[in-house]
Amino acid sequence: MSRLILLFTSVIVATLFTINAFWLQLNGHSTIDIINRLPLLFAPANYVYYIWIVIFIFLFLWIYNYTKLRRTDFFITNYQTILFMLAVVLQIAYLWSWHSDYFIISTVILLMQVVVLFGLYFSYPLKKELFTARMPIAIFFSWSTFLLLLQCCYLLIEYQWSGFGISNALWAVIIMTIGTAIALHLRYHHFDTAYPIVFSWCYIGIAAQNGFNELLVTTAALFLAGVMVVGVFLIKKAYHPPK
């Protein structure tokens, strides 16, 4: 029971803090306002960030599911509880440092959160995803990975990185391609449909944000989003349960 209380409390705190940071004001400005300060071709349209609401709904359902699994072998372990609590602490820490203009520190903390969520994600069995078990973590993990890529792009623009002579548009396409490769890898090898769907949502938002101003980025974003959606339905791999 104590684990459920810790999980429920942490999700409430994370929800309130994140909503305040992204849509209200933390240290005088919102997270979205900070992102939109710079001309980021990798940044999605503002509506994309409402995925946070979906994430927290799924996390509350995730906890509710565990209330029905008490005293069973499927109840959340201490290891998983610790990882999730750590992910929430890192969530708050990276947003606070981001709003304090410590962009490098914030990116490092977000990288740590992605690593922690990676560990939590792989603590679930390698099998077809469970709607109320692995999927909420997969959505959280995928979105945090996208935010990490976005913050890395922000850092490069903020510190006026030359890009080795490659245009910003081409770099955006390269980064989107890397994200697509990661998403399709998890789709095939880990039977994960949630992870690529989140990236598809983000890429459609990138296309909406750039529109006709950056046709290369917009076209690539829509194409890669389509590739991932097709991958969700067509990529198949036989599941062989462990003996």
Short mmCIF file of N, CA, C and O in Angstrom, two decimals, residues 114-214:
data_model
loop_
_atom_site.label_atom_id
_atom_site.label_comp_id
_atom_site.label_asym_id
_atom_site.label_seq_id
_atom_site.Cartn_x
_atom_site.Cartn_y
_atom_site.Cartn_z
N VAL A 114 15.85 10.26 -18.91
CA VAL A 114 15.64 9.32 -20.01
C VAL A 114 16.30 7.98 -19.70
O VAL A 114 15.72 6.91 -19.96
N VAL A 115 17.49 8.02 -19.12
CA VAL A 115 18.18 6.78 -18.74
C VAL A 115 17.38 6.02 -17.68
O VAL A 115 17.23 4.79 -17.76
N VAL A 116 16.85 6.75 -16.70
CA VAL A 116 16.04 6.11 -15.65
C VAL A 116 14.77 5.50 -16.24
O VAL A 116 14.40 4.36 -15.92
N LEU A 117 14.10 6.24 -17.12
CA LEU A 117 12.90 5.71 -17.77
C LEU A 117 13.23 4.53 -18.67
O LEU A 117 12.42 3.60 -18.81
N PHE A 118 14.41 4.55 -19.27
CA PHE A 118 14.89 3.42 -20.06
C PHE A 118 14.97 2.17 -19.19
O PHE A 118 14.52 1.08 -19.56
N GLY A 119 15.53 2.34 -17.98
CA GLY A 119 15.63 1.22 -17.06
C GLY A 119 14.26 0.74 -16.61
O GLY A 119 14.02 -0.48 -16.51
N LEU A 120 13.35 1.66 -16.34
CA LEU A 120 12.00 1.29 -15.93
C LEU A 120 11.27 0.58 -17.07
O LEU A 120 10.58 -0.42 -16.85
N TYR A 121 11.42 1.10 -18.26
CA TYR A 121 10.78 0.52 -19.45
C TYR A 121 11.20 -0.94 -19.64
O TYR A 121 10.37 -1.82 -19.88
N PHE A 122 12.48 -1.21 -19.48
CA PHE A 122 12.99 -2.56 -19.69
C PHE A 122 12.85 -3.46 -18.47
O PHE A 122 13.27 -4.61 -18.49
N SER A 123 12.25 -2.92 -17.41
CA SER A 123 11.96 -3.78 -16.26
C SER A 123 10.69 -4.60 -16.50
O SER A 123 10.40 -5.52 -15.73
N TYR A 124 9.95 -4.25 -17.55
CA TYR A 124 8.76 -5.01 -17.91
C TYR A 124 9.13 -6.12 -18.89
O TYR A 124 10.10 -5.99 -19.65
N PRO A 125 8.38 -7.20 -18.91
CA PRO A 125 8.72 -8.34 -19.78
C PRO A 125 8.77 -7.95 -21.24
O PRO A 125 8.01 -7.09 -21.70
N LEU A 126 9.64 -8.58 -21.98
CA LEU A 126 9.75 -8.36 -23.42
C LEU A 126 8.66 -9.18 -24.09
O LEU A 126 8.83 -10.34 -24.44
N LYS A 127 7.51 -8.56 -24.24
CA LYS A 127 6.39 -9.23 -24.88
C LYS A 127 5.44 -8.16 -25.38
O LYS A 127 5.68 -6.96 -25.19
N LYS A 128 4.39 -8.60 -26.02
CA LYS A 128 3.43 -7.63 -26.52
C LYS A 128 2.96 -6.74 -25.38
O LYS A 128 2.59 -7.22 -24.32
N GLU A 129 2.96 -5.43 -25.64
CA GLU A 129 2.82 -4.46 -24.56
C GLU A 129 1.51 -4.60 -23.80
O GLU A 129 0.48 -4.99 -24.34
N LEU A 130 1.58 -4.27 -22.54
CA LEU A 130 0.42 -4.31 -21.67
C LEU A 130 -0.13 -2.90 -21.54
O LEU A 130 0.59 -1.96 -21.19
N PHE A 131 -1.41 -2.74 -21.83
CA PHE A 131 -2.02 -1.41 -21.87
C PHE A 131 -1.85 -0.67 -20.55
O PHE A 131 -1.59 0.53 -20.53
N THR A 132 -2.01 -1.38 -19.44
CA THR A 132 -1.96 -0.72 -18.15
C THR A 132 -0.65 -0.96 -17.41
O THR A 132 -0.53 -0.63 -16.24
N ALA A 133 0.34 -1.55 -18.08
CA ALA A 133 1.62 -1.79 -17.43
C ALA A 133 2.74 -1.05 -18.14
O ALA A 133 3.16 0.02 -17.72
N ARG A 134 3.20 -1.57 -19.26
CA ARG A 134 4.34 -0.95 -19.93
C ARG A 134 3.95 0.28 -20.75
O ARG A 134 4.74 1.22 -20.88
N MET A 135 2.76 0.29 -21.33
CA MET A 135 2.41 1.36 -22.27
C MET A 135 2.50 2.76 -21.66
O MET A 135 3.06 3.68 -22.29
N PRO A 136 1.97 3.03 -20.46
CA PRO A 136 2.12 4.37 -19.90
C PRO A 136 3.58 4.79 -19.75
O PRO A 136 3.92 5.96 -19.98
N ILE A 137 4.43 3.84 -19.37
CA ILE A 137 5.86 4.15 -19.25
C ILE A 137 6.47 4.39 -20.62
O ILE A 137 7.33 5.26 -20.79
N ALA A 138 6.01 3.63 -21.62
CA ALA A 138 6.52 3.81 -22.98
C ALA A 138 6.19 5.20 -23.51
O ALA A 138 7.02 5.85 -24.17
N ILE A 139 4.99 5.68 -23.24
CA ILE A 139 4.59 7.02 -23.68
C ILE A 139 5.45 8.08 -22.99
O ILE A 139 5.94 9.02 -23.63
N PHE A 140 5.62 7.94 -21.69
CA PHE A 140 6.45 8.86 -20.91
C PHE A 140 7.89 8.83 -21.40
O PHE A 140 8.53 9.88 -21.62
N PHE A 141 8.42 7.64 -21.64
CA PHE A 141 9.78 7.45 -22.11
C PHE A 141 9.98 8.07 -23.49
O PHE A 141 10.96 8.77 -23.75
N SER A 142 9.02 7.84 -24.38
CA SER A 142 9.12 8.37 -25.74
C SER A 142 9.10 9.90 -25.75
O SER A 142 9.92 10.55 -26.40
N TRP A 143 8.18 10.49 -25.00
CA TRP A 143 8.07 11.95 -24.94
C TRP A 143 9.31 12.57 -24.32
O TRP A 143 9.81 13.60 -24.79
N SER A 144 9.85 11.95 -23.29
CA SER A 144 11.06 12.46 -22.66
C SER A 144 12.24 12.38 -23.62
O SER A 144 13.10 13.27 -23.64
N THR A 145 12.29 11.33 -24.43
CA THR A 145 13.35 11.21 -25.44
C THR A 145 13.24 12.33 -26.46
O THR A 145 14.24 12.94 -26.85
N PHE A 146 12.01 12.61 -26.91
CA PHE A 146 11.81 13.71 -27.86
C PHE A 146 12.23 15.04 -27.24
O PHE A 146 12.89 15.85 -27.90
N LEU A 147 11.84 15.27 -25.99
CA LEU A 147 12.23 16.51 -25.33
C LEU A 147 13.74 16.63 -25.21
O LEU A 147 14.30 17.73 -25.32
N LEU A 148 14.42 15.51 -24.98
CA LEU A 148 15.88 15.53 -24.91
C LEU A 148 16.48 15.96 -26.24
O LEU A 148 17.39 16.80 -26.27
N LEU A 149 15.97 15.41 -27.33
CA LEU A 149 16.46 15.83 -28.65
C LEU A 149 16.17 17.31 -28.88
O LEU A 149 17.01 18.04 -29.42
N LEU A 150 14.99 17.76 -28.46
CA LEU A 150 14.62 19.16 -28.62
C LEU A 150 15.54 20.07 -27.82
O LEU A 150 16.00 21.12 -28.31
N GLN A 151 15.85 19.69 -26.59
CA GLN A 151 16.72 20.51 -25.75
C GLN A 151 18.15 20.53 -26.29
O GLN A 151 18.84 21.55 -26.18
N CYS A 152 18.60 19.43 -26.86
CA CYS A 152 19.94 19.42 -27.48
C CYS A 152 19.98 20.39 -28.64
O CYS A 152 20.97 21.13 -28.81
N CYS A 153 18.92 20.43 -29.44
CA CYS A 153 18.84 21.39 -30.55
C CYS A 153 18.85 22.81 -30.02
O CYS A 153 19.49 23.70 -30.59
N TYR A 154 18.14 23.03 -28.92
CA TYR A 154 18.08 24.36 -28.30
C TYR A 154 19.47 24.80 -27.87
O TYR A 154 19.88 25.95 -28.11
N LEU A 155 20.20 23.89 -27.24
CA LEU A 155 21.55 24.22 -26.79
C LEU A 155 22.44 24.62 -27.95
O LEU A 155 23.20 25.59 -27.87
N LEU A 156 22.36 23.87 -29.05
CA LEU A 156 23.22 24.14 -30.20
C LEU A 156 22.93 25.52 -30.79
O LEU A 156 23.85 26.25 -31.18
N ILE A 157 21.64 25.87 -30.85
CA ILE A 157 21.27 27.20 -31.36
C ILE A 157 21.66 28.29 -30.36
O ILE A 157 22.19 29.34 -30.73
N GLU A 158 21.42 28.03 -29.09
CA GLU A 158 21.72 29.01 -28.04
C GLU A 158 23.20 29.37 -28.03
O GLU A 158 23.56 30.54 -27.86
N TYR A 159 24.06 28.37 -28.23
CA TYR A 159 25.50 28.61 -28.18
C TYR A 159 26.12 28.75 -29.58
O TYR A 159 27.32 28.62 -29.75
N GLN A 160 25.24 28.99 -30.58
CA GLN A 160 25.65 29.35 -31.93
C GLN A 160 26.62 28.34 -32.55
O GLN A 160 27.67 28.70 -33.08
N TRP A 161 26.25 27.09 -32.45
CA TRP A 161 27.05 26.02 -33.06
C TRP A 161 27.01 26.15 -34.57
O TRP A 161 25.95 26.37 -35.17
N SER A 162 28.15 26.00 -35.23
CA SER A 162 28.24 26.19 -36.68
C SER A 162 27.61 25.05 -37.47
O SER A 162 27.22 25.23 -38.62
N GLY A 163 27.51 23.88 -36.86
CA GLY A 163 26.90 22.75 -37.56
C GLY A 163 27.76 22.14 -38.63
O GLY A 163 27.25 21.46 -39.54
N PHE A 164 29.08 22.36 -38.56
CA PHE A 164 30.03 21.82 -39.54
C PHE A 164 29.65 22.22 -40.97
O PHE A 164 29.91 21.49 -41.94
N GLY A 165 29.03 23.38 -41.10
CA GLY A 165 28.66 23.86 -42.43
C GLY A 165 27.37 23.29 -42.97
O GLY A 165 26.94 23.65 -44.07
N ILE A 166 26.73 22.40 -42.22
CA ILE A 166 25.45 21.81 -42.64
C ILE A 166 24.32 22.74 -42.21
O ILE A 166 24.33 23.29 -41.11
N SER A 167 23.35 22.91 -43.06
CA SER A 167 22.25 23.83 -42.77
C SER A 167 21.41 23.34 -41.60
O SER A 167 21.36 22.14 -41.30
N ASN A 168 20.73 24.27 -40.96
CA ASN A 168 19.85 23.92 -39.84
C ASN A 168 18.74 22.96 -40.27
O ASN A 168 18.34 22.06 -39.52
N ALA A 169 18.23 23.18 -41.49
CA ALA A 169 17.16 22.32 -41.99
C ALA A 169 17.64 20.88 -42.15
O ALA A 169 16.94 19.94 -41.76
N LEU A 170 18.83 20.71 -42.67
CA LEU A 170 19.35 19.35 -42.86
C LEU A 170 19.63 18.69 -41.52
O LEU A 170 19.39 17.49 -41.34
N TRP A 171 20.13 19.47 -40.55
CA TRP A 171 20.36 18.91 -39.22
C TRP A 171 19.04 18.47 -38.58
O TRP A 171 18.98 17.43 -37.91
N ALA A 172 17.99 19.25 -38.79
CA ALA A 172 16.68 18.87 -38.25
C ALA A 172 16.22 17.54 -38.84
O ALA A 172 15.69 16.68 -38.14
N VAL A 173 16.45 17.37 -40.14
CA VAL A 173 16.07 16.12 -40.81
C VAL A 173 16.90 14.95 -40.26
O VAL A 173 16.38 13.86 -40.02
N ILE A 174 18.20 15.19 -40.04
CA ILE A 174 19.07 14.14 -39.51
C ILE A 174 18.60 13.70 -38.12
O ILE A 174 18.51 12.51 -37.82
N ILE A 175 18.28 14.67 -37.28
CA ILE A 175 17.83 14.35 -35.92
C ILE A 175 16.49 13.62 -35.95
O ILE A 175 16.27 12.65 -35.20
N MET A 176 15.59 14.05 -36.83
CA MET A 176 14.31 13.35 -36.96
C MET A 176 14.50 11.92 -37.44
O MET A 176 13.80 11.00 -37.00
N THR A 177 15.46 11.71 -38.32
CA THR A 177 15.75 10.37 -38.81
C THR A 177 16.28 9.48 -37.69
O THR A 177 15.90 8.30 -37.58
N ILE A 178 17.13 10.03 -36.84
CA ILE A 178 17.64 9.28 -35.69
C ILE A 178 16.49 8.88 -34.76
O ILE A 178 16.40 7.74 -34.30
N GLY A 179 15.60 9.84 -34.48
CA GLY A 179 14.44 9.55 -33.65
C GLY A 179 13.56 8.46 -34.24
O GLY A 179 13.07 7.57 -33.53
N THR A 180 13.38 8.50 -35.56
CA THR A 180 12.58 7.48 -36.24
C THR A 180 13.23 6.11 -36.13
O THR A 180 12.54 5.10 -35.89
N ALA A 181 14.55 6.06 -36.28
CA ALA A 181 15.26 4.78 -36.18
C ALA A 181 15.09 4.17 -34.78
O ALA A 181 14.87 2.96 -34.65
N ILE A 182 15.17 5.00 -33.75
CA ILE A 182 14.99 4.52 -32.38
C ILE A 182 13.57 3.98 -32.20
O ILE A 182 13.35 2.90 -31.64
N ALA A 183 12.58 4.74 -32.69
CA ALA A 183 11.19 4.35 -32.53
C ALA A 183 10.89 3.04 -33.25
O ALA A 183 10.20 2.16 -32.70
N LEU A 184 11.40 2.88 -34.46
CA LEU A 184 11.14 1.66 -35.22
C LEU A 184 11.88 0.46 -34.62
O LEU A 184 11.40 -0.68 -34.70
N HIS A 185 13.03 0.72 -34.03
CA HIS A 185 13.76 -0.36 -33.35
C HIS A 185 12.92 -0.91 -32.19
O HIS A 185 12.78 -2.14 -32.05
N LEU A 186 12.37 -0.02 -31.39
CA LEU A 186 11.55 -0.47 -30.27
C LEU A 186 10.25 -1.10 -30.75
O LEU A 186 9.74 -2.04 -30.13
N ARG A 187 9.74 -0.60 -31.87
CA ARG A 187 8.52 -1.20 -32.43
C ARG A 187 8.76 -2.66 -32.83
O ARG A 187 7.93 -3.53 -32.54
N TYR A 188 9.88 -2.91 -33.47
CA TYR A 188 10.14 -4.26 -33.97
C TYR A 188 10.62 -5.20 -32.88
O TYR A 188 10.11 -6.31 -32.74
N HIS A 189 11.59 -4.76 -32.12
CA HIS A 189 12.23 -5.67 -31.16
C HIS A 189 11.50 -5.76 -29.83
O HIS A 189 11.72 -6.71 -29.08
N HIS A 190 10.64 -4.77 -29.52
CA HIS A 190 9.97 -4.77 -28.23
C HIS A 190 8.45 -4.66 -28.36
O HIS A 190 7.77 -4.35 -27.38
N PHE A 191 7.94 -4.89 -29.58
CA PHE A 191 6.49 -4.93 -29.80
C PHE A 191 5.80 -3.66 -29.30
O PHE A 191 4.68 -3.71 -28.79
N ASP A 192 6.48 -2.53 -29.43
CA ASP A 192 6.00 -1.29 -28.84
C ASP A 192 5.33 -0.42 -29.89
O ASP A 192 5.98 0.04 -30.83
N THR A 193 4.03 -0.18 -29.76
CA THR A 193 3.32 0.72 -30.67
C THR A 193 3.23 2.14 -30.11
O THR A 193 3.10 3.10 -30.87
N ALA A 194 3.30 2.28 -28.79
CA ALA A 194 3.12 3.60 -28.16
C ALA A 194 4.29 4.53 -28.48
O ALA A 194 4.08 5.71 -28.78
N TYR A 195 5.52 4.01 -28.39
CA TYR A 195 6.70 4.85 -28.59
C TYR A 195 6.70 5.53 -29.96
O TYR A 195 6.85 6.76 -30.05
N PRO A 196 6.53 4.80 -31.09
CA PRO A 196 6.52 5.48 -32.39
C PRO A 196 5.32 6.39 -32.61
O PRO A 196 5.44 7.39 -33.34
N ILE A 197 4.18 6.09 -31.98
CA ILE A 197 3.02 6.96 -32.14
C ILE A 197 3.29 8.33 -31.53
O ILE A 197 2.90 9.36 -32.08
N VAL A 198 3.97 8.36 -30.39
CA VAL A 198 4.32 9.64 -29.76
C VAL A 198 5.23 10.45 -30.68
O VAL A 198 5.02 11.65 -30.89
N PHE A 199 6.23 9.79 -31.26
CA PHE A 199 7.13 10.50 -32.17
C PHE A 199 6.39 10.98 -33.42
O PHE A 199 6.67 12.07 -33.94
N SER A 200 5.45 10.19 -33.91
CA SER A 200 4.66 10.61 -35.07
C SER A 200 3.87 11.87 -34.74
O SER A 200 3.80 12.81 -35.55
N TRP A 201 3.27 11.91 -33.55
CA TRP A 201 2.53 13.09 -33.09
C TRP A 201 3.45 14.32 -33.07
O TRP A 201 3.07 15.40 -33.52
N CYS A 202 4.66 14.14 -32.57
CA CYS A 202 5.61 15.24 -32.49
C CYS A 202 6.04 15.71 -33.88
O CYS A 202 6.15 16.92 -34.13
N TYR A 203 6.27 14.78 -34.79
CA TYR A 203 6.73 15.14 -36.14
C TYR A 203 5.64 15.86 -36.93
O TYR A 203 5.93 16.78 -37.70
N ILE A 204 4.40 15.45 -36.74
CA ILE A 204 3.30 16.17 -37.38
C ILE A 204 3.25 17.60 -36.85
O ILE A 204 3.01 18.55 -37.60
N GLY A 205 3.52 17.74 -35.55
CA GLY A 205 3.59 19.08 -34.96
C GLY A 205 4.74 19.90 -35.50
O GLY A 205 4.62 21.12 -35.68
N ILE A 206 5.87 19.26 -35.80
CA ILE A 206 7.00 19.96 -36.41
C ILE A 206 6.62 20.46 -37.80
O ILE A 206 6.93 21.60 -38.19
N ALA A 207 5.93 19.60 -38.55
CA ALA A 207 5.48 20.00 -39.89
C ALA A 207 4.51 21.18 -39.81
O ALA A 207 4.59 22.13 -40.60
N ALA A 208 3.59 21.12 -38.85
CA ALA A 208 2.62 22.21 -38.69
C ALA A 208 3.31 23.51 -38.31
O ALA A 208 2.91 24.60 -38.76
N GLN A 209 4.35 23.43 -37.50
CA GLN A 209 5.06 24.62 -37.06
C GLN A 209 5.86 25.26 -38.19
O GLN A 209 5.90 26.49 -38.32
N ASN A 210 6.49 24.45 -39.02
CA ASN A 210 7.34 24.98 -40.10
C ASN A 210 6.56 25.34 -41.35
O ASN A 210 6.92 26.28 -42.06
N GLY A 211 5.50 24.60 -41.64
CA GLY A 211 4.65 24.91 -42.78
C GLY A 211 5.42 25.03 -44.08
O GLY A 211 6.31 24.24 -44.38
N PHE A 212 5.08 26.05 -44.85
CA PHE A 212 5.73 26.27 -46.14
C PHE A 212 7.04 27.04 -46.02
O PHE A 212 7.73 27.25 -47.02
N ASN A 213 7.38 27.48 -44.82
CA ASN A 213 8.62 28.23 -44.65
C ASN A 213 9.86 27.35 -44.76
O ASN A 213 10.91 27.81 -45.21
N GLU A 214 9.73 26.10 -44.33
CA GLU A 214 10.85 25.15 -44.40
C GLU A 214 10.34 23.85 -45.00
O GLU A 214 10.04 22.89 -44.31
#
